[in-house]
XYZ file of C-alpha atoms in Angstrom:
84
model
C -146.375 82.575 151.875
C -149.051 85.153 152.587
C -149.840 84.046 156.130
C -146.212 84.392 157.230
C -146.885 87.774 158.882
C -144.422 90.032 157.080
C -147.056 90.952 154.479
C -149.750 92.118 156.913
C -151.120 95.462 155.728
C -149.361 95.145 152.376
C -151.034 94.964 148.999
C -150.359 91.688 147.160
C -151.362 90.021 143.898
C -152.302 86.342 144.033
C -152.966 84.104 141.042
C -154.790 80.903 141.793
C -157.463 78.360 141.032
C -160.797 78.762 142.794
C -161.369 75.726 144.994
C -164.371 76.964 146.991
C -166.642 80.000 147.160
C -169.284 80.739 149.770
C -170.806 84.207 149.628
C -167.922 86.669 149.784
C -165.390 84.102 151.012
C -163.201 82.281 148.480
C -160.388 79.795 148.794
C -157.775 79.743 146.054
C -154.967 77.287 145.445
C -151.907 79.339 144.493
C -149.134 78.414 142.045
C -147.107 76.863 144.901
C -150.168 74.769 145.921
C -150.780 76.847 149.062
C -154.352 77.653 150.079
C -155.173 81.362 150.115
C -158.303 82.776 151.743
C -159.834 85.774 150.003
C -162.602 88.081 151.168
C -164.295 89.455 148.054
C -165.492 93.045 147.795
C -168.961 91.799 146.792
C -170.951 88.567 146.638
C -170.603 88.478 142.865
C -169.601 85.008 141.768
C -166.160 84.574 140.219
C -166.578 84.016 136.489
C -163.628 81.706 135.830
C -161.666 78.905 137.457
C -158.394 80.898 137.495
C -158.181 84.456 138.809
C -155.782 87.120 139.936
C -156.789 88.871 143.138
C -155.125 92.100 144.199
C -155.794 92.939 147.813
C -154.536 93.785 151.280
C -153.325 91.101 153.695
C -155.000 90.966 157.115
C -153.323 89.631 160.279
C -155.041 86.246 159.845
C -153.535 85.892 156.341
C -156.784 86.579 154.487
C -156.460 88.764 151.390
C -159.162 91.453 151.213
C -159.931 92.072 147.542
C -159.316 95.458 145.959
C -159.685 94.246 142.367
C -159.680 91.021 140.347
C -158.986 89.714 136.871
C -160.425 86.536 135.351
C -157.844 84.283 133.678
C -160.327 81.794 132.198
C -160.807 78.096 132.790
C -157.659 76.733 131.119
C -154.854 78.911 132.521
C -151.588 76.933 132.784
C -150.471 77.280 136.410
C -147.395 75.121 135.755
C -146.065 77.560 133.181
C -146.978 80.508 135.404
C -145.064 78.925 138.304
C -141.936 78.656 136.113
C -141.996 82.437 135.659
C -142.116 83.193 139.397
């Protein structure tokens, strides 16, 4: 879990489904069904339902984006979860 505290200041990669986006703030639902808050580097809209965000974890558990990759609209999170 990202908000657990031990990852603060660390760079992480999160794969998830976009559940909400407002400006530069996004909420993802990760493979383990946990909500993950992301602060995007720009207000550019995410182009697909499933994304990978690489970023740095802040003390409040928010991931500050460094880069992203679009995984499309039909990415199989169940299969991805099996590989974790």
